[in-house]
């Protein structure tokens, strides 16, 4: 929860852009906290892009929180769209997923690790203790490039990257 709270605080302080890419994002307590922060950022003119895996975040993309983010001005996209699972099995592999869990804020700081945007106890009876690192400087710029490449694969939009800070 501390990592989610720190991410929300950094999103609330964003001035240029917020880029989030997560495998699982649920509309639970933590998921709603992050979504609300991204919506606030978009409403104050920050360019916000959210990319989630179509399988891992299937409940989010079918629900009102996803639509609310888009209505607030957040660019929302689904990675590796499945469509009809029966047809997908015939036309491609359903098991190839985007398992990244990254956030990039203003191109200058990033979060990486194993934590999805979910409550700590999202699996009944199992407490998930995850590792999350907050990065600044050249490491954050490298994570920004990873987000930009995944965004391009789904949208064909080339994102401008901030200049790489000096090491």
PDB file of N, CA, C and O in Angstrom, residues 67-140:
ATOM      1  N   UNK A  67     -13.947   3.537 -18.310  1.00  0.00           N
ATOM      2  CA  UNK A  67     -14.675   4.559 -19.074  1.00  0.00           C
ATOM      3  C   UNK A  67     -14.524   5.932 -18.423  1.00  0.00           C
ATOM      4  O   UNK A  67     -14.388   6.941 -19.118  1.00  0.00           O
ATOM      5  N   UNK A  68     -14.505   5.964 -17.087  1.00  0.00           N
ATOM      6  CA  UNK A  68     -14.334   7.236 -16.374  1.00  0.00           C
ATOM      7  C   UNK A  68     -12.966   7.849 -16.653  1.00  0.00           C
ATOM      8  O   UNK A  68     -12.848   9.071 -16.796  1.00  0.00           O
ATOM      9  N   UNK A  69     -11.929   7.011 -16.708  1.00  0.00           N
ATOM     10  CA  UNK A  69     -10.597   7.540 -17.009  1.00  0.00           C
ATOM     11  C   UNK A  69     -10.581   8.155 -18.404  1.00  0.00           C
ATOM     12  O   UNK A  69     -10.072   9.260 -18.602  1.00  0.00           O
ATOM     13  N   UNK A  70     -11.153   7.459 -19.374  1.00  0.00           N
ATOM     14  CA  UNK A  70     -11.196   7.985 -20.742  1.00  0.00           C
ATOM     15  C   UNK A  70     -11.996   9.285 -20.801  1.00  0.00           C
ATOM     16  O   UNK A  70     -11.586  10.253 -21.462  1.00  0.00           O
ATOM     17  N   UNK A  71     -13.122   9.332 -20.096  1.00  0.00           N
ATOM     18  CA  UNK A  71     -13.948  10.539 -20.087  1.00  0.00           C
ATOM     19  C   UNK A  71     -13.214  11.723 -19.460  1.00  0.00           C
ATOM     20  O   UNK A  71     -13.476  12.873 -19.818  1.00  0.00           O
ATOM     21  N   UNK A  72     -12.294  11.455 -18.546  1.00  0.00           N
ATOM     22  CA  UNK A  72     -11.510  12.518 -17.895  1.00  0.00           C
ATOM     23  C   UNK A  72     -10.349  12.999 -18.759  1.00  0.00           C
ATOM     24  O   UNK A  72      -9.641  13.929 -18.383  1.00  0.00           O
ATOM     25  N   UNK A  73     -10.135  12.352 -19.903  1.00  0.00           N
ATOM     26  CA  UNK A  73      -9.058  12.772 -20.800  1.00  0.00           C
ATOM     27  C   UNK A  73      -7.835  11.879 -20.787  1.00  0.00           C
ATOM     28  O   UNK A  73      -6.821  12.197 -21.412  1.00  0.00           O
ATOM     29  N   UNK A  74      -7.905  10.760 -20.092  1.00  0.00           N
ATOM     30  CA  UNK A  74      -6.798   9.805 -20.065  1.00  0.00           C
ATOM     31  C   UNK A  74      -6.852   8.976 -21.347  1.00  0.00           C
ATOM     32  O   UNK A  74      -7.921   8.484 -21.728  1.00  0.00           O
ATOM     33  N   UNK A  75      -5.719   8.847 -22.028  1.00  0.00           N
ATOM     34  CA  UNK A  75      -5.657   7.965 -23.192  1.00  0.00           C
ATOM     35  C   UNK A  75      -5.521   6.537 -22.678  1.00  0.00           C
ATOM     36  O   UNK A  75      -4.504   6.188 -22.068  1.00  0.00           O
ATOM     37  N   UNK A  76      -6.531   5.729 -22.903  1.00  0.00           N
ATOM     38  CA  UNK A  76      -6.545   4.354 -22.401  1.00  0.00           C
ATOM     39  C   UNK A  76      -6.430   3.394 -23.578  1.00  0.00           C
ATOM     40  O   UNK A  76      -7.089   3.581 -24.608  1.00  0.00           O
ATOM     41  N   UNK A  77      -5.583   2.385 -23.390  1.00  0.00           N
ATOM     42  CA  UNK A  77      -5.408   1.365 -24.429  1.00  0.00           C
ATOM     43  C   UNK A  77      -5.251   0.000 -23.777  1.00  0.00           C
ATOM     44  O   UNK A  77      -4.712  -0.131 -22.681  1.00  0.00           O
ATOM     45  N   UNK A  78      -5.682  -1.018 -24.516  1.00  0.00           N
ATOM     46  CA  UNK A  78      -5.541  -2.408 -24.086  1.00  0.00           C
ATOM     47  C   UNK A  78      -4.396  -3.042 -24.878  1.00  0.00           C
ATOM     48  O   UNK A  78      -4.373  -2.949 -26.099  1.00  0.00           O
ATOM     49  N   UNK A  79      -3.478  -3.665 -24.171  1.00  0.00           N
ATOM     50  CA  UNK A  79      -2.340  -4.329 -24.821  1.00  0.00           C
ATOM     51  C   UNK A  79      -2.706  -5.756 -25.169  1.00  0.00           C
ATOM     52  O   UNK A  79      -3.356  -6.456 -24.384  1.00  0.00           O
ATOM     53  N   UNK A  80      -2.290  -6.186 -26.341  1.00  0.00           N
ATOM     54  CA  UNK A  80      -2.475  -7.569 -26.790  1.00  0.00           C
ATOM     55  C   UNK A  80      -3.943  -7.983 -26.692  1.00  0.00           C
ATOM     56  O   UNK A  80      -4.297  -8.955 -26.029  1.00  0.00           O
ATOM     57  N   UNK A  81      -4.776  -7.225 -27.391  1.00  0.00           N
ATOM     58  CA  UNK A  81      -6.228  -7.438 -27.360  1.00  0.00           C
ATOM     59  C   UNK A  81      -6.558  -8.861 -27.799  1.00  0.00           C
ATOM     60  O   UNK A  81      -6.054  -9.359 -28.809  1.00  0.00           O
ATOM     61  N   UNK A  82      -7.400  -9.498 -27.003  1.00  0.00           N
ATOM     62  CA  UNK A  82      -7.780 -10.886 -27.263  1.00  0.00           C
ATOM     63  C   UNK A  82      -8.949 -10.977 -28.225  1.00  0.00           C
ATOM     64  O   UNK A  82      -8.959 -11.794 -29.136  1.00  0.00           O
ATOM     65  N   UNK A  83      -9.959 -10.134 -28.033  1.00  0.00           N
ATOM     66  CA  UNK A  83     -11.180 -10.251 -28.838  1.00  0.00           C
ATOM     67  C   UNK A  83     -11.921 -11.512 -28.436  1.00  0.00           C
ATOM     68  O   UNK A  83     -12.014 -11.855 -27.267  1.00  0.00           O
ATOM     69  N   UNK A  84     -12.418 -12.222 -29.406  1.00  0.00           N
ATOM     70  CA  UNK A  84     -13.114 -13.481 -29.156  1.00  0.00           C
ATOM     71  C   UNK A  84     -12.082 -14.563 -28.849  1.00  0.00           C
ATOM     72  O   UNK A  84     -11.274 -14.907 -29.712  1.00  0.00           O
ATOM     73  N   UNK A  85     -12.097 -15.119 -27.626  1.00  0.00           N
ATOM     74  CA  UNK A  85     -11.071 -16.104 -27.260  1.00  0.00           C
ATOM     75  C   UNK A  85     -11.055 -17.339 -28.160  1.00  0.00           C
ATOM     76  O   UNK A  85      -9.998 -17.905 -28.410  1.00  0.00           O
ATOM     77  N   UNK A  86     -12.212 -17.742 -28.643  1.00  0.00           N
ATOM     78  CA  UNK A  86     -12.257 -18.916 -29.520  1.00  0.00           C
ATOM     79  C   UNK A  86     -11.587 -18.629 -30.852  1.00  0.00           C
ATOM     80  O   UNK A  86     -10.809 -19.440 -31.359  1.00  0.00           O
ATOM     81  N   UNK A  87     -11.881 -17.464 -31.426  1.00  0.00           N
ATOM     82  CA  UNK A  87     -11.238 -17.093 -32.689  1.00  0.00           C
ATOM     83  C   UNK A  87      -9.761 -16.798 -32.484  1.00  0.00           C
ATOM     84  O   UNK A  87      -8.933 -17.114 -33.333  1.00  0.00           O
ATOM     85  N   UNK A  88      -9.436 -16.190 -31.346  1.00  0.00           N
ATOM     86  CA  UNK A  88      -8.032 -15.865 -31.052  1.00  0.00           C
ATOM     87  C   UNK A  88      -7.179 -17.130 -31.027  1.00  0.00           C
ATOM     88  O   UNK A  88      -6.043 -17.120 -31.486  1.00  0.00           O
ATOM     89  N   UNK A  89      -7.730 -18.195 -30.497  1.00  0.00           N
ATOM     90  CA  UNK A  89      -6.993 -19.464 -30.450  1.00  0.00           C
ATOM     91  C   UNK A  89      -6.660 -19.954 -31.850  1.00  0.00           C
ATOM     92  O   UNK A  89      -5.652 -20.642 -32.056  1.00  0.00           O
ATOM     93  N   UNK A  90      -7.469 -19.590 -32.827  1.00  0.00           N
ATOM     94  CA  UNK A  90      -7.219 -20.000 -34.210  1.00  0.00           C
ATOM     95  C   UNK A  90      -6.264 -19.064 -34.938  1.00  0.00           C
ATOM     96  O   UNK A  90      -5.573 -19.464 -35.868  1.00  0.00           O
ATOM     97  N   UNK A  91      -6.245 -17.796 -34.539  1.00  0.00           N
ATOM     98  CA  UNK A  91      -5.462 -16.797 -35.267  1.00  0.00           C
ATOM     99  C   UNK A  91      -4.166 -16.381 -34.586  1.00  0.00           C
ATOM    100  O   UNK A  91      -3.353 -15.699 -35.198  1.00  0.00           O
ATOM    101  N   UNK A  92      -3.995 -16.763 -33.345  1.00  0.00           N
ATOM    102  CA  UNK A  92      -2.779 -16.357 -32.638  1.00  0.00           C
ATOM    103  C   UNK A  92      -2.768 -16.907 -31.235  1.00  0.00           C
ATOM    104  O   UNK A  92      -3.710 -17.550 -30.788  1.00  0.00           O
ATOM    105  N   UNK A  93      -1.704 -16.638 -30.540  1.00  0.00           N
ATOM    106  CA  UNK A  93      -1.525 -17.171 -29.186  1.00  0.00           C
ATOM    107  C   UNK A  93      -2.136 -16.252 -28.152  1.00  0.00           C
ATOM    108  O   UNK A  93      -1.798 -15.079 -28.084  1.00  0.00           O
ATOM    109  N   UNK A  94      -3.014 -16.813 -27.339  1.00  0.00           N
ATOM    110  CA  UNK A  94      -3.658 -16.058 -26.275  1.00  0.00           C
ATOM    111  C   UNK A  94      -2.737 -15.944 -25.054  1.00  0.00           C
ATOM    112  O   UNK A  94      -2.909 -15.078 -24.212  1.00  0.00           O
ATOM    113  N   UNK A  95      -1.721 -16.807 -24.987  1.00  0.00           N
ATOM    114  CA  UNK A  95      -0.859 -16.852 -23.796  1.00  0.00           C
ATOM    115  C   UNK A  95       0.279 -15.838 -23.832  1.00  0.00           C
ATOM    116  O   UNK A  95       0.976 -15.672 -22.839  1.00  0.00           O
ATOM    117  N   UNK A  96       0.478 -15.153 -24.923  1.00  0.00           N
ATOM    118  CA  UNK A  96       1.516 -14.124 -24.980  1.00  0.00           C
ATOM    119  C   UNK A  96       0.933 -12.842 -24.397  1.00  0.00           C
ATOM    120  O   UNK A  96       0.059 -12.222 -24.978  1.00  0.00           O
ATOM    121  N   UNK A  97       1.411 -12.432 -23.231  1.00  0.00           N
ATOM    122  CA  UNK A  97       0.840 -11.321 -22.490  1.00  0.00           C
ATOM    123  C   UNK A  97       1.915 -10.286 -22.167  1.00  0.00           C
ATOM    124  O   UNK A  97       3.103 -10.595 -22.147  1.00  0.00           O
ATOM    125  N   UNK A  98       1.499  -9.068 -21.874  1.00  0.00           N
ATOM    126  CA  UNK A  98       2.410  -8.027 -21.424  1.00  0.00           C
ATOM    127  C   UNK A  98       2.330  -7.986 -19.897  1.00  0.00           C
ATOM    128  O   UNK A  98       1.365  -7.502 -19.331  1.00  0.00           O
ATOM    129  N   UNK A  99       3.346  -8.514 -19.251  1.00  0.00           N
ATOM    130  CA  UNK A  99       3.373  -8.620 -17.790  1.00  0.00           C
ATOM    131  C   UNK A  99       4.100  -7.454 -17.119  1.00  0.00           C
ATOM    132  O   UNK A  99       4.393  -7.522 -15.938  1.00  0.00           O
ATOM    133  N   UNK A 100       4.383  -6.401 -17.857  1.00  0.00           N
ATOM    134  CA  UNK A 100       5.111  -5.283 -17.248  1.00  0.00           C
ATOM    135  C   UNK A 100       4.271  -4.604 -16.169  1.00  0.00           C
ATOM    136  O   UNK A 100       3.048  -4.593 -16.215  1.00  0.00           O
ATOM    137  N   UNK A 101       4.991  -4.014 -15.242  1.00  0.00           N
ATOM    138  CA  UNK A 101       4.383  -3.223 -14.167  1.00  0.00           C
ATOM    139  C   UNK A 101       5.255  -1.995 -14.000  1.00  0.00           C
ATOM    140  O   UNK A 101       6.204  -1.989 -13.221  1.00  0.00           O
ATOM    141  N   UNK A 102       4.946  -0.954 -14.788  1.00  0.00           N
ATOM    142  CA  UNK A 102       5.785   0.245 -14.771  1.00  0.00           C
ATOM    143  C   UNK A 102       4.925   1.509 -14.762  1.00  0.00           C
ATOM    144  O   UNK A 102       3.830   1.539 -15.313  1.00  0.00           O
ATOM    145  N   UNK A 103       5.457   2.510 -14.116  1.00  0.00           N
ATOM    146  CA  UNK A 103       4.865   3.850 -14.123  1.00  0.00           C
ATOM    147  C   UNK A 103       5.990   4.832 -14.383  1.00  0.00           C
ATOM    148  O   UNK A 103       7.080   4.698 -13.821  1.00  0.00           O
ATOM    149  N   UNK A 104       5.733   5.798 -15.256  1.00  0.00           N
ATOM    150  CA  UNK A 104       6.720   6.843 -15.546  1.00  0.00           C
ATOM    151  C   UNK A 104       6.016   8.185 -15.394  1.00  0.00           C
ATOM    152  O   UNK A 104       4.951   8.401 -15.984  1.00  0.00           O
ATOM    153  N   UNK A 105       6.599   9.063 -14.616  1.00  0.00           N
ATOM    154  CA  UNK A 105       5.990  10.354 -14.331  1.00  0.00           C
ATOM    155  C   UNK A 105       6.952  11.460 -14.742  1.00  0.00           C
ATOM    156  O   UNK A 105       8.096  11.510 -14.268  1.00  0.00           O
ATOM    157  N   UNK A 106       6.481  12.282 -15.679  1.00  0.00           N
ATOM    158  CA  UNK A 106       7.248  13.412 -16.215  1.00  0.00           C
ATOM    159  C   UNK A 106       8.571  12.987 -16.832  1.00  0.00           C
ATOM    160  O   UNK A 106       9.481  13.807 -16.971  1.00  0.00           O
ATOM    161  N   UNK A 107       8.706  11.716 -17.184  1.00  0.00           N
ATOM    162  CA  UNK A 107       9.935  11.226 -17.803  1.00  0.00           C
ATOM    163  C   UNK A 107      11.144  11.267 -16.893  1.00  0.00           C
ATOM    164  O   UNK A 107      12.246  10.939 -17.294  1.00  0.00           O
ATOM    165  N   UNK A 108      10.944  11.653 -15.622  1.00  0.00           N
ATOM    166  CA  UNK A 108      12.082  11.822 -14.716  1.00  0.00           C
ATOM    167  C   UNK A 108      12.082  10.861 -13.549  1.00  0.00           C
ATOM    168  O   UNK A 108      13.083  10.692 -12.878  1.00  0.00           O
ATOM    169  N   UNK A 109      10.930  10.240 -13.284  1.00  0.00           N
ATOM    170  CA  UNK A 109      10.917   9.222 -12.237  1.00  0.00           C
ATOM    171  C   UNK A 109      10.028   8.075 -12.670  1.00  0.00           C
ATOM    172  O   UNK A 109       9.113   8.239 -13.472  1.00  0.00           O
ATOM    173  N   UNK A 110      10.361   6.900 -12.166  1.00  0.00           N
ATOM    174  CA  UNK A 110       9.642   5.699 -12.594  1.00  0.00           C
ATOM    175  C   UNK A 110       9.510   4.731 -11.432  1.00  0.00           C
ATOM    176  O   UNK A 110      10.305   4.745 -10.491  1.00  0.00           O
ATOM    177  N   UNK A 111       8.500   3.907 -11.529  1.00  0.00           N
ATOM    178  CA  UNK A 111       8.297   2.789 -10.605  1.00  0.00           C
ATOM    179  C   UNK A 111       8.362   1.516 -11.421  1.00  0.00           C
ATOM    180  O   UNK A 111       7.756   1.425 -12.497  1.00  0.00           O
ATOM    181  N   UNK A 112       9.103   0.544 -10.910  1.00  0.00           N
ATOM    182  CA  UNK A 112       9.176  -0.774 -11.541  1.00  0.00           C
ATOM    183  C   UNK A 112       9.137  -1.826 -10.437  1.00  0.00           C
ATOM    184  O   UNK A 112       9.472  -1.546  -9.286  1.00  0.00           O
ATOM    185  N   UNK A 113       8.739  -3.009 -10.789  1.00  0.00           N
ATOM    186  CA  UNK A 113       8.726  -4.074  -9.802  1.00  0.00           C
ATOM    187  C   UNK A 113       7.696  -5.123 -10.134  1.00  0.00           C
ATOM    188  O   UNK A 113       7.289  -5.281 -11.281  1.00  0.00           O
ATOM    189  N   UNK A 114       7.271  -5.826  -9.105  1.00  0.00           N
ATOM    190  CA  UNK A 114       6.351  -6.941  -9.299  1.00  0.00           C
ATOM    191  C   UNK A 114       4.918  -6.606  -8.909  1.00  0.00           C
ATOM    192  O   UNK A 114       4.029  -7.430  -9.059  1.00  0.00           O
ATOM    193  N   UNK A 115       4.681  -5.384  -8.432  1.00  0.00           N
ATOM    194  CA  UNK A 115       3.354  -5.026  -7.938  1.00  0.00           C
ATOM    195  C   UNK A 115       2.433  -4.560  -9.049  1.00  0.00           C
ATOM    196  O   UNK A 115       2.745  -3.644  -9.799  1.00  0.00           O
ATOM    197  N   UNK A 116       1.268  -5.186  -9.120  1.00  0.00           N
ATOM    198  CA  UNK A 116       0.204  -4.729  -9.996  1.00  0.00           C
ATOM    199  C   UNK A 116      -0.592  -3.643  -9.269  1.00  0.00           C
ATOM    200  O   UNK A 116      -0.351  -3.355  -8.100  1.00  0.00           O
ATOM    201  N   UNK A 117      -1.544  -3.047  -9.950  1.00  0.00           N
ATOM    202  CA  UNK A 117      -2.398  -2.027  -9.338  1.00  0.00           C
ATOM    203  C   UNK A 117      -3.615  -2.747  -8.752  1.00  0.00           C
ATOM    204  O   UNK A 117      -4.678  -2.841  -9.364  1.00  0.00           O
ATOM    205  N   UNK A 118      -3.392  -3.292  -7.559  1.00  0.00           N
ATOM    206  CA  UNK A 118      -4.408  -4.087  -6.860  1.00  0.00           C
ATOM    207  C   UNK A 118      -4.226  -3.909  -5.361  1.00  0.00           C
ATOM    208  O   UNK A 118      -3.176  -3.482  -4.902  1.00  0.00           O
ATOM    209  N   UNK A 119      -5.254  -4.285  -4.624  1.00  0.00           N
ATOM    210  CA  UNK A 119      -5.123  -4.324  -3.176  1.00  0.00           C
ATOM    211  C   UNK A 119      -4.171  -5.444  -2.780  1.00  0.00           C
ATOM    212  O   UNK A 119      -4.039  -6.452  -3.496  1.00  0.00           O
ATOM    213  N   UNK A 120      -3.540  -5.272  -1.655  1.00  0.00           N
ATOM    214  CA  UNK A 120      -2.549  -6.248  -1.164  1.00  0.00           C
ATOM    215  C   UNK A 120      -3.141  -7.640  -1.006  1.00  0.00           C
ATOM    216  O   UNK A 120      -2.471  -8.642  -1.224  1.00  0.00           O
ATOM    217  N   UNK A 121      -4.408  -7.717  -0.660  1.00  0.00           N
ATOM    218  CA  UNK A 121      -5.052  -9.014  -0.434  1.00  0.00           C
ATOM    219  C   UNK A 121      -6.053  -9.357  -1.544  1.00  0.00           C
ATOM    220  O   UNK A 121      -7.081  -9.958  -1.289  1.00  0.00           O
ATOM    221  N   UNK A 122      -5.717  -8.991  -2.790  1.00  0.00           N
ATOM    222  CA  UNK A 122      -6.685  -9.197  -3.873  1.00  0.00           C
ATOM    223  C   UNK A 122      -6.995 -10.667  -4.141  1.00  0.00           C
ATOM    224  O   UNK A 122      -8.025 -10.988  -4.708  1.00  0.00           O
ATOM    225  N   UNK A 123      -6.126 -11.552  -3.737  1.00  0.00           N
ATOM    226  CA  UNK A 123      -6.423 -12.992  -3.809  1.00  0.00           C
ATOM    227  C   UNK A 123      -6.847 -13.429  -2.420  1.00  0.00           C
ATOM    228  O   UNK A 123      -6.074 -13.303  -1.473  1.00  0.00           O
ATOM    229  N   UNK A 124      -8.026 -13.937  -2.295  1.00  0.00           N
ATOM    230  CA  UNK A 124      -8.545 -14.330  -0.978  1.00  0.00           C
ATOM    231  C   UNK A 124      -7.593 -15.283  -0.274  1.00  0.00           C
ATOM    232  O   UNK A 124      -7.179 -16.293  -0.827  1.00  0.00           O
ATOM    233  N   UNK A 125      -7.263 -14.926   0.961  1.00  0.00           N
ATOM    234  CA  UNK A 125      -6.428 -15.786   1.780  1.00  0.00           C
ATOM    235  C   UNK A 125      -4.948 -15.697   1.498  1.00  0.00           C
ATOM    236  O   UNK A 125      -4.144 -16.325   2.169  1.00  0.00           O
ATOM    237  N   UNK A 126      -4.564 -14.907   0.492  1.00  0.00           N
ATOM    238  CA  UNK A 126      -3.149 -14.766   0.140  1.00  0.00           C
ATOM    239  C   UNK A 126      -2.794 -13.287   0.220  1.00  0.00           C
ATOM    240  O   UNK A 126      -3.423 -12.456  -0.427  1.00  0.00           O
ATOM    241  N   UNK A 127      -1.790 -12.974   1.012  1.00  0.00           N
ATOM    242  CA  UNK A 127      -1.302 -11.593   1.086  1.00  0.00           C
ATOM    243  C   UNK A 127      -0.114 -11.487   0.147  1.00  0.00           C
ATOM    244  O   UNK A 127       0.830 -12.270   0.230  1.00  0.00           O
ATOM    245  N   UNK A 128      -0.175 -10.534  -0.752  1.00  0.00           N
ATOM    246  CA  UNK A 128       0.886 -10.350  -1.735  1.00  0.00           C
ATOM    247  C   UNK A 128       1.836  -9.260  -1.266  1.00  0.00           C
ATOM    248  O   UNK A 128       1.463  -8.095  -1.216  1.00  0.00           O
ATOM    249  N   UNK A 129       3.040  -9.638  -0.916  1.00  0.00           N
ATOM    250  CA  UNK A 129       4.087  -8.673  -0.615  1.00  0.00           C
ATOM    251  C   UNK A 129       4.952  -8.563  -1.861  1.00  0.00           C
ATOM    252  O   UNK A 129       5.566  -9.547  -2.282  1.00  0.00           O
ATOM    253  N   UNK A 130       4.970  -7.394  -2.439  1.00  0.00           N
ATOM    254  CA  UNK A 130       5.641  -7.188  -3.714  1.00  0.00           C
ATOM    255  C   UNK A 130       6.832  -6.248  -3.545  1.00  0.00           C
ATOM    256  O   UNK A 130       6.903  -5.479  -2.596  1.00  0.00           O
ATOM    257  N   UNK A 131       7.733  -6.315  -4.490  1.00  0.00           N
ATOM    258  CA  UNK A 131       8.914  -5.458  -4.506  1.00  0.00           C
ATOM    259  C   UNK A 131       8.703  -4.359  -5.535  1.00  0.00           C
ATOM    260  O   UNK A 131       8.359  -4.644  -6.690  1.00  0.00           O
ATOM    261  N   UNK A 132       8.879  -3.117  -5.120  1.00  0.00           N
ATOM    262  CA  UNK A 132       8.726  -1.970  -6.004  1.00  0.00           C
ATOM    263  C   UNK A 132       9.913  -1.052  -5.786  1.00  0.00           C
ATOM    264  O   UNK A 132      10.293  -0.783  -4.646  1.00  0.00           O
ATOM    265  N   UNK A 133      10.495  -0.570  -6.879  1.00  0.00           N
ATOM    266  CA  UNK A 133      11.596   0.395  -6.800  1.00  0.00           C
ATOM    267  C   UNK A 133      11.163   1.698  -7.450  1.00  0.00           C
ATOM    268  O   UNK A 133      10.519   1.685  -8.505  1.00  0.00           O
ATOM    269  N   UNK A 134      11.512   2.793  -6.823  1.00  0.00           N
ATOM    270  CA  UNK A 134      11.279   4.130  -7.387  1.00  0.00           C
ATOM    271  C   UNK A 134      12.609   4.617  -7.934  1.00  0.00           C
ATOM    272  O   UNK A 134      13.596   4.699  -7.200  1.00  0.00           O
ATOM    273  N   UNK A 135      12.646   4.923  -9.220  1.00  0.00           N
ATOM    274  CA  UNK A 135      13.883   5.286  -9.904  1.00  0.00           C
ATOM    275  C   UNK A 135      13.845   6.733 -10.369  1.00  0.00           C
ATOM    276  O   UNK A 135      12.786   7.236 -10.732  1.00  0.00           O
ATOM    277  N   UNK A 136      15.018   7.360 -10.398  1.00  0.00           N
ATOM    278  CA  UNK A 136      15.150   8.704 -10.947  1.00  0.00           C
ATOM    279  C   UNK A 136      16.369   8.726 -11.854  1.00  0.00           C
ATOM    280  O   UNK A 136      17.214   7.850 -11.805  1.00  0.00           O
ATOM    281  N   UNK A 137      16.457   9.755 -12.683  1.00  0.00           N
ATOM    282  CA  UNK A 137      17.620   9.935 -13.540  1.00  0.00           C
ATOM    283  C   UNK A 137      17.619   9.030 -14.752  1.00  0.00           C
ATOM    284  O   UNK A 137      16.560   8.689 -15.292  1.00  0.00           O
ATOM    285  N   UNK A 138      18.809   8.596 -15.209  1.00  0.00           N
ATOM    286  CA  UNK A 138      18.908   7.785 -16.430  1.00  0.00           C
ATOM    287  C   UNK A 138      18.095   6.489 -16.362  1.00  0.00           C
ATOM    288  O   UNK A 138      17.551   6.052 -17.378  1.00  0.00           O
ATOM    289  N   UNK A 139      17.988   5.884 -15.197  1.00  0.00           N
ATOM    290  CA  UNK A 139      17.202   4.643 -15.092  1.00  0.00           C
ATOM    291  C   UNK A 139      15.733   4.916 -15.387  1.00  0.00           C
ATOM    292  O   UNK A 139      15.065   4.118 -16.060  1.00  0.00           O
ATOM    293  N   UNK A 140      15.205   6.038 -14.917  1.00  0.00           N
ATOM    294  CA  UNK A 140      13.815   6.395 -15.206  1.00  0.00           C
ATOM    295  C   UNK A 140      13.626   6.673 -16.691  1.00  0.00           C
ATOM    296  O   UNK A 140      12.605   6.314 -17.276  1.00  0.00           O
TER     297      UNK A 140
END
